[in-house]
């Protein structure tokens, strides 16, 4: 792995990209602080495999939601009261 400064990267970008194509990792430094890493792209074997749902599983979009909770509290009134108390 090699490290290069931003100015060097800008002036020799093609050379550094050639190194990356050959498999080398290039760390970019901004005033001695690492800020980026150029790495070769690894080709994937293909699309991701998707498993079939379990037998008896609900269809997508058909999952039953839990019942909505009913609250006898006015949340807005509580928030307004809390804000007034802080003043």
N, CA, C and O atoms as a MOPAC input file, in Angstrom:
PM7 MOZYME 1SCF
protein

 N      0.86100 1    -1.17000 1     0.00000 1
 C      0.00000 1     0.00000 1     0.00000 1
 C      0.90000 1     1.22400 1     0.00000 1
 O      1.88300 1     1.28500 1     0.73800 1
 N      0.55700 1     2.19600 1    -0.83300 1
 C      1.34900 1     3.42000 1    -0.86000 1
 C      0.46800 1     4.60300 1    -0.50800 1
 O     -0.75200 1     4.55500 1    -0.66300 1
 N      1.10100 1     5.66500 1    -0.03200 1
 C      0.39600 1     6.88300 1     0.35800 1
 C      0.87000 1     8.02600 1    -0.51600 1
 O      2.05500 1     8.14200 1    -0.82800 1
 N     -0.08300 1     8.87700 1    -0.90800 1
 C      0.25900 1    10.04700 1    -1.72300 1
 C     -0.49000 1    11.25500 1    -1.19100 1
 O     -1.59100 1    11.13200 1    -0.65500 1
 N      0.11700 1    12.41900 1    -1.34500 1
 C     -0.54300 1    13.65800 1    -0.97400 1
 C     -1.52600 1    14.07600 1    -2.05200 1
 O     -1.49900 1    13.56700 1    -3.17200 1
 N     -2.39500 1    15.01000 1    -1.69300 1
 C     -3.42500 1    15.47200 1    -2.62800 1
 C     -2.78900 1    16.08900 1    -3.86500 1
 O     -3.21300 1    15.80200 1    -4.98400 1
 N     -1.77100 1    16.93800 1    -3.67800 1
 C     -1.13000 1    17.59900 1    -4.81800 1
 C     -0.48800 1    16.57200 1    -5.74900 1
 O     -0.60200 1    16.67700 1    -6.97000 1
 N      0.19200 1    15.57200 1    -5.16400 1
 C      0.82400 1    14.53000 1    -5.96900 1
 C     -0.23400 1    13.71400 1    -6.71600 1
 O     -0.04300 1    13.35800 1    -7.87900 1
 N     -1.33800 1    13.42300 1    -6.04900 1
 C     -2.41800 1    12.67700 1    -6.69600 1
 C     -2.96400 1    13.45000 1    -7.89100 1
 O     -3.18900 1    12.88400 1    -8.96100 1
 N     -3.17400 1    14.75300 1    -7.69300 1
 C     -3.71400 1    15.56600 1    -8.78700 1
 C     -2.75300 1    15.62500 1    -9.96700 1
 O     -3.18100 1    15.55300 1   -11.11900 1
 N     -1.46500 1    15.75500 1    -9.69200 1
 C     -0.52100 1    15.91700 1   -10.79400 1
 C     -0.14500 1    14.58500 1   -11.45900 1
 O      0.31100 1    14.58100 1   -12.60300 1
 N     -0.32600 1    13.46400 1   -10.76600 1
 C      0.02500 1    12.15700 1   -11.32900 1
 C     -1.14300 1    11.17200 1   -11.24400 1
 O     -0.93900 1     9.98600 1   -10.98400 1
 N     -2.34300 1    11.65500 1   -11.45900 1
 C     -3.53000 1    10.82200 1   -11.28700 1
 C     -3.49300 1     9.56500 1   -12.15500 1
 O     -3.78800 1     8.47200 1   -11.67100 1
 N     -3.13700 1     9.70800 1   -13.41800 1
 C     -3.12000 1     8.54600 1   -14.32200 1
 C     -2.17000 1     7.46800 1   -13.81800 1
 O     -2.49100 1     6.28000 1   -13.87200 1
 N     -1.01000 1     7.87500 1   -13.33200 1
 C     -0.02400 1     6.91500 1   -12.81600 1
 C     -0.58500 1     6.16400 1   -11.60600 1
 O     -0.44600 1     4.94500 1   -11.51000 1
 N     -1.21200 1     6.88900 1   -10.69400 1
 C     -1.76800 1     6.25600 1    -9.49700 1
 C     -2.94500 1     5.33500 1    -9.85200 1
 O     -3.10400 1     4.27000 1    -9.25400 1
 N     -3.75600 1     5.74400 1   -10.81300 1
 C     -4.86000 1     4.88000 1   -11.23900 1
 C     -4.34000 1     3.60600 1   -11.90100 1
 O     -4.94200 1     2.54100 1   -11.76300 1
 N     -3.23300 1     3.71400 1   -12.61000 1
 C     -2.61500 1     2.52300 1   -13.19900 1
 C     -2.19000 1     1.54600 1   -12.09900 1
 O     -2.37900 1     0.33500 1   -12.21900 1
 N     -1.61100 1     2.09900 1   -11.02400 1
 C     -1.20900 1     1.25300 1    -9.89200 1
 C     -2.42600 1     0.56500 1    -9.26800 1
 O     -2.36600 1    -0.61000 1    -8.90600 1
 N     -3.52200 1     1.30500 1    -9.14700 1
 C     -4.74300 1     0.73300 1    -8.57100 1
 C     -5.27100 1    -0.37300 1    -9.47500 1
 O     -5.71700 1    -1.41100 1    -8.98500 1
 N     -5.22600 1    -0.16600 1   -10.77700 1
 C     -5.67700 1    -1.20600 1   -11.71200 1
 C     -4.85700 1    -2.48700 1   -11.56300 1
 O     -5.36200 1    -3.58800 1   -11.78200 1
 N     -3.58600 1    -2.32900 1   -11.18700 1
 C     -2.71200 1    -3.49300 1   -10.98600 1
 C     -2.95200 1    -4.16700 1    -9.64100 1
 O     -2.32800 1    -5.18400 1    -9.33900 1
 N     -3.85200 1    -3.61000 1    -8.83100 1
 C     -4.18200 1    -4.24000 1    -7.55600 1
 C     -3.64200 1    -3.53200 1    -6.33300 1
 O     -3.88800 1    -3.97300 1    -5.21000 1
 N     -2.90900 1    -2.43900 1    -6.52200 1
 C     -2.33500 1    -1.72700 1    -5.38100 1
 C     -3.37600 1    -0.81000 1    -4.73700 1
 O     -4.25200 1    -0.27900 1    -5.42100 1
 N     -3.27500 1    -0.63100 1    -3.43400 1
 C     -4.14700 1     0.27900 1    -2.69400 1
 C     -3.38200 1     1.57700 1    -2.48300 1
 O     -2.22300 1     1.55500 1    -2.06700 1
 N     -4.02900 1     2.71400 1    -2.76900 1
 C     -3.39700 1     4.02600 1    -2.61500 1
 C     -4.17200 1     4.81600 1    -1.56900 1
 O     -5.37500 1     5.03300 1    -1.70700 1
 N     -3.47100 1     5.24500 1    -0.51900 1
 C     -4.08300 1     6.07600 1     0.51400 1
 C     -3.78000 1     7.52800 1     0.19500 1
 O     -2.62700 1     7.88200 1    -0.05200 1
 N     -4.80500 1     8.37700 1     0.19800 1
 C     -4.64800 1     9.79900 1    -0.09900 1
 C     -4.52600 1    10.55600 1     1.21700 1
 O     -5.35200 1    10.40500 1     2.11700 1
 N     -3.47300 1    11.37800 1     1.31200 1
 C     -3.21100 1    12.14700 1     2.52700 1
 C     -3.45000 1    13.62700 1     2.28200 1
 O     -3.06500 1    14.16400 1     1.24300 1
 N     -4.08100 1    14.27700 1     3.23600 1
 C     -4.24100 1    15.73200 1     3.21600 1
 C     -3.49800 1    16.25600 1     4.43600 1
 O     -3.97500 1    16.13700 1     5.56500 1
 N     -2.33300 1    16.83200 1     4.20200 1
 C     -1.46000 1    17.30900 1     5.28700 1
 C     -1.16600 1    16.18600 1     6.28400 1
 O     -1.34000 1    16.36000 1     7.49000 1
 N     -0.73500 1    15.07100 1     5.78900 1
 C     -0.34500 1    13.88300 1     6.57200 1
 C     -1.51000 1    13.15100 1     7.23300 1
 O     -1.29300 1    12.21100 1     7.99800 1
 N     -2.74300 1    13.57100 1     6.94800 1
 C     -3.91500 1    12.90100 1     7.50200 1
 C     -4.59000 1    12.08800 1     6.39900 1
 O     -4.94600 1    12.64600 1     5.36200 1
 N     -4.77300 1    10.78800 1     6.60000 1
 C     -5.45900 1     9.98600 1     5.58100 1
 C     -6.90900 1    10.45000 1     5.41400 1
 O     -7.64900 1    10.56200 1     6.39200 1
 N     -7.30600 1    10.71600 1     4.17200 1
 C     -8.66900 1    11.18900 1     3.90400 1
 C     -9.42600 1    10.29300 1     2.92900 1
 O    -10.65300 1    10.35700 1     2.85600 1
 N     -8.71100 1     9.46300 1     2.18300 1
 C     -9.38600 1     8.60200 1     1.20500 1
 C     -8.48400 1     7.42200 1     0.88400 1
 O     -7.27900 1     7.44000 1     1.13600 1
 N     -9.10800 1     6.39700 1     0.31900 1
 C     -8.34600 1     5.22800 1    -0.09800 1
 C     -8.85800 1     4.81700 1    -1.47200 1
 O    -10.05800 1     4.63100 1    -1.67100 1
 N     -7.93100 1     4.68000 1    -2.42000 1
 C     -8.27000 1     4.19400 1    -3.75600 1
 C     -7.98000 1     2.70200 1    -3.78000 1
 O     -6.84800 1     2.27700 1    -3.55400 1
 N     -9.00600 1     1.91600 1    -4.05500 1
 C     -8.85800 1     0.45800 1    -4.06400 1
 C     -9.39500 1    -0.08600 1    -5.37700 1
 O    -10.30800 1     0.49400 1    -5.96600 1
 N     -8.83300 1    -1.20000 1    -5.83900 1
 C     -9.35900 1    -1.79600 1    -7.06800 1
 C    -10.77800 1    -2.30800 1    -6.84900 1
 O    -11.13600 1    -2.72600 1    -5.74800 1
 N    -11.56600 1    -2.27100 1    -7.89400 1
 C    -12.93000 1    -2.79000 1    -7.82700 1
 C    -12.86700 1    -4.30300 1    -7.97500 1
 O    -12.22200 1    -4.82700 1    -8.88300 1
 N    -13.54000 1    -4.98500 1    -7.07800 1
 C    -13.60300 1    -6.44300 1    -7.13600 1
 C    -14.92600 1    -6.80700 1    -7.79100 1
 O    -15.99800 1    -6.46800 1    -7.28800 1
 N    -14.83800 1    -7.49300 1    -8.90200 1
 C    -16.05200 1    -7.89900 1    -9.61200 1
 C    -16.77300 1    -8.96800 1    -8.80300 1
 O    -16.15000 1    -9.89700 1    -8.28900 1
 N    -18.07100 1    -8.82900 1    -8.69600 1
 C    -18.85400 1    -9.81800 1    -7.96200 1
 C    -19.17900 1   -10.99500 1    -8.87200 1
 O    -19.10400 1   -10.88900 1   -10.09600 1
 N    -19.52900 1   -12.08700 1    -8.27600 1
 C    -19.82700 1   -13.30600 1    -9.02700 1
 C    -21.13300 1   -13.20100 1    -9.80500 1
 O    -21.36000 1   -13.98000 1   -10.73100 1
 N    -21.97800 1   -12.27100 1    -9.45400 1
 C    -23.25700 1   -12.13500 1   -10.13700 1
 C    -24.26700 1   -11.50100 1    -9.20400 1
 O    -23.90300 1   -10.99000 1    -8.14400 1
 N    -25.52600 1   -11.53100 1    -9.58700 1
 C    -26.54500 1   -10.91800 1    -8.73800 1
 C    -26.68900 1   -11.67700 1    -7.41700 1
 O    -26.36100 1   -12.86000 1    -7.32600 1
 N    -27.17300 1   -10.99000 1    -6.42200 1
 C    -27.38500 1   -11.60600 1    -5.11900 1
 C    -28.48500 1   -12.64900 1    -5.19700 1
 O    -29.47900 1   -12.47600 1    -5.90300 1
 N    -28.29500 1   -13.70800 1    -4.47700 1
 C    -29.30300 1   -14.76300 1    -4.43700 1
 C    -30.40400 1   -14.36700 1    -3.46200 1
 O    -30.12500 1   -13.87100 1    -2.37000 1
 N    -31.63700 1   -14.58400 1    -3.85400 1
 C    -32.78400 1   -14.27900 1    -2.99900 1
 C    -33.47300 1   -15.59200 1    -2.67000 1
 O    -33.85600 1   -16.35500 1    -3.55700 1
 N    -33.61900 1   -15.83700 1    -1.38000 1
 C    -34.27900 1   -17.07500 1    -0.96200 1
 C    -35.78900 1   -16.94100 1    -1.09400 1
 O    -36.34500 1   -15.84900 1    -0.97700 1
 N    -36.43200 1   -18.05500 1    -1.33500 1
 C    -37.89400 1   -18.08900 1    -1.35400 1
 C    -38.40100 1   -17.98900 1     0.07800 1
 O    -37.73600 1   -18.45900 1     1.00100 1
 N    -39.57600 1   -17.38000 1     0.27700 1
 C    -40.11800 1   -17.28600 1     1.63400 1
 C    -40.45800 1   -18.66500 1     2.18500 1
 O    -40.68400 1   -19.61600 1     1.43700 1
 N    -40.48800 1   -18.74900 1     3.50800 1
 C    -40.86700 1   -20.00700 1     4.16500 1
 C    -42.29100 1   -20.38200 1     3.77900 1
 O    -43.09600 1   -19.53200 1     3.39900 1
 N    -42.57700 1   -21.64900 1     3.88400 1
 C    -43.94300 1   -22.11300 1     3.64400 1
 C    -44.85100 1   -21.51800 1     4.70900 1
 O    -44.54000 1   -21.59600 1     5.89800 1
 N    -45.95200 1   -20.93300 1     4.30800 1
 C    -46.90100 1   -20.34300 1     5.24500 1
 C    -46.60300 1   -18.89300 1     5.59400 1
 O    -47.37700 1   -18.26900 1     6.31900 1
 N    -45.49900 1   -18.34200 1     5.09500 1
 C    -45.17400 1   -16.93900 1     5.38500 1
 C    -46.12500 1   -16.03800 1     4.60300 1
 O    -46.48700 1   -16.36000 1     3.47200 1
 N    -46.53900 1   -14.89800 1     5.19700 1
 C    -47.43900 1   -13.99900 1     4.47500 1
 C    -46.74200 1   -13.39000 1     3.25700 1
 O    -45.52400 1   -13.21500 1     3.24500 1
 N    -47.52400 1   -13.07600 1     2.25600 1
 C    -46.98500 1   -12.45500 1     1.05100 1
 C    -46.48000 1   -11.05100 1     1.39400 1
 O    -46.98600 1   -10.42600 1     2.32500 1
 N    -45.48800 1   -10.55100 1     0.65300 1
 C    -45.00600 1    -9.19000 1     0.91100 1
 C    -46.15800 1    -8.18300 1     0.84000 1
 O    -46.98600 1    -8.23900 1    -0.06900 1
 N    -46.20000 1    -7.29000 1     1.78200 1
 C    -47.26700 1    -6.29300 1     1.82800 1
 C    -48.53300 1    -6.79900 1     2.48200 1
 O    -49.50800 1    -6.05500 1     2.58400 1
 N    -48.54700 1    -8.04000 1     2.92600 1
 C    -49.74300 1    -8.63100 1     3.52900 1
 C    -49.52700 1    -8.97900 1     5.00400 1
 O    -50.29700 1    -9.74900 1     5.57900 1
 N    -48.50500 1    -8.42800 1     5.60300 1
 C    -48.22000 1    -8.70900 1     7.00800 1
 C    -49.19500 1    -7.91200 1     7.86300 1
 O    -49.35500 1    -6.70600 1     7.67500 1
 N    -49.83700 1    -8.58300 1     8.79300 1
 C    -50.80400 1    -7.91700 1     9.67100 1
 C    -50.06800 1    -7.01400 1    10.65700 1
 O    -49.09900 1    -7.43000 1    11.29100 1
 N    -50.53200 1    -5.79700 1    10.77600 1
 C    -49.94600 1    -4.85000 1    11.71700 1
 C    -50.63300 1    -4.98200 1    13.06400 1
 O    -51.80100 1    -5.36700 1    13.12800 1
 N    -49.92400 1    -4.66700 1    14.14000 1
 C    -50.56600 1    -4.72900 1    15.45500 1
 C    -51.64800 1    -3.65800 1    15.55000 1
 O    -51.59200 1    -2.66600 1    14.82200 1
 N    -52.62400 1    -3.83600 1    16.42500 1
 C    -53.68000 1    -2.83000 1    16.54900 1
 C    -53.10800 1    -1.50100 1    17.03200 1
 O    -52.15000 1    -1.46400 1    17.80400 1
 N    -53.70200 1    -0.43600 1    16.57200 1
 C    -53.25500 1     0.90500 1    16.93900 1
 C    -53.58100 1     1.17300 1    18.40300 1
 O    -54.67500 1     0.87000 1    18.87900 1
 N    -52.60900 1     1.74800 1    19.10400 1
 C    -52.82000 1     2.07000 1    20.51100 1
 C    -53.68000 1     3.32400 1    20.63300 1
 O    -53.49600 1     4.28800 1    19.89100 1
 N    -54.58900 1     3.30100 1    21.54700 1
 C    -55.43200 1     4.46300 1    21.82700 1
 C    -54.93500 1     5.08900 1    23.12000 1
 O    -54.87400 1     4.42600 1    24.15500 1
 N    -54.58700 1     6.34000 1    23.05900 1
 C    -54.09400 1     7.02900 1    24.25300 1
 C    -55.07800 1     8.13200 1    24.61800 1
 O    -55.56100 1     8.86400 1    23.75400 1
 N    -55.36200 1     8.23600 1    25.89300 1
 C    -56.25500 1     9.29000 1    26.37800 1
 C    -55.44500 1    10.50800 1    26.79900 1
 O    -55.82600 1    11.22500 1    27.72400 1
 N    -54.33100 1    10.73800 1    26.12200 1
 C    -53.43800 1    11.83900 1    26.46500 1
 C    -53.29900 1    12.73100 1    25.24200 1
 O    -53.17300 1    12.24400 1    24.11800 1
 N    -53.32200 1    14.04500 1    25.46600 1
 C    -53.10800 1    14.99900 1    24.38400 1
 C    -51.61800 1    15.34300 1    24.36600 1
 O    -51.15600 1    16.17200 1    25.15000 1
 N    -50.87300 1    14.70200 1    23.46900 1
 C    -49.42400 1    14.86900 1    23.42600 1
 C    -49.02900 1    16.31000 1    23.12400 1
 O    -48.04900 1    16.80400 1    23.68100 1
 N    -49.76800 1    16.99000 1    22.25900 1
 C    -49.45000 1    18.37300 1    21.91600 1
 C    -49.58900 1    19.26500 1    23.14000 1
 O    -48.73900 1    20.12300 1    23.38000 1
 N    -50.63600 1    19.07700 1    23.90500 1
 C    -50.83700 1    19.88000 1    25.11500 1
 C    -49.70200 1    19.65300 1    26.10700 1
 O    -49.23500 1    20.60000 1    26.73900 1
 N    -49.26100 1    18.42600 1    26.24600 1
 C    -48.15600 1    18.13100 1    27.16400 1
 C    -46.87400 1    18.81400 1    26.69500 1
 O    -46.14300 1    19.37600 1    27.51000 1
 N    -46.59300 1    18.77200 1    25.38900 1
 C    -45.39700 1    19.42800 1    24.86300 1
 C    -45.45300 1    20.93500 1    25.05500 1
 O    -44.46500 1    21.54900 1    25.45700 1
 N    -46.61000 1    21.53400 1    24.76800 1
 C    -46.74500 1    22.98100 1    24.95400 1
 C    -46.57100 1    23.36900 1    26.41400 1
 O    -45.91900 1    24.36800 1    26.71800 1
 N    -47.14400 1    22.59300 1    27.31300 1
 C    -47.00600 1    22.86600 1    28.74100 1
 C    -45.54200 1    22.75500 1    29.17100 1
 O    -45.06100 1    23.56400 1    29.96500 1
 N    -44.84500 1    21.76500 1    28.65000 1
 C    -43.43700 1    21.57200 1    28.97800 1
 C    -42.59600 1    22.74000 1    28.47000 1
 O    -41.67900 1    23.19000 1    29.15800 1
 N    -42.90300 1    23.23100 1    27.27400 1
 C    -42.16300 1    24.37900 1    26.72900 1
 C    -42.40500 1    25.63500 1    27.54900 1
 O    -41.47700 1    26.40300 1    27.80300 1
 N    -43.64700 1    25.84600 1    27.96300 1
 C    -43.95500 1    27.03100 1    28.77500 1
 C    -43.22900 1    26.97200 1    30.11800 1
 O    -42.79700 1    28.00100 1    30.63700 1
 N    -43.09700 1    25.78600 1    30.67300 1
 C    -42.43900 1    25.63200 1    31.97200 1
 C    -40.95100 1    25.94300 1    31.88000 1
 O    -40.34700 1    26.35300 1    32.87200 1
 N    -40.34900 1    25.75600 1    30.70800 1
 C    -38.91400 1    26.00800 1    30.54200 1
 C    -38.59100 1    27.48200 1    30.38400 1
 O    -37.42100 1    27.85700 1    30.45500 1
 N    -39.56900 1    28.31500 1    30.17600 1
 C    -39.29900 1    29.74400 1    29.94300 1
 C    -39.16800 1    30.51500 1    31.20000 1
 O    -38.94100 1    31.72400 1    31.16200 1

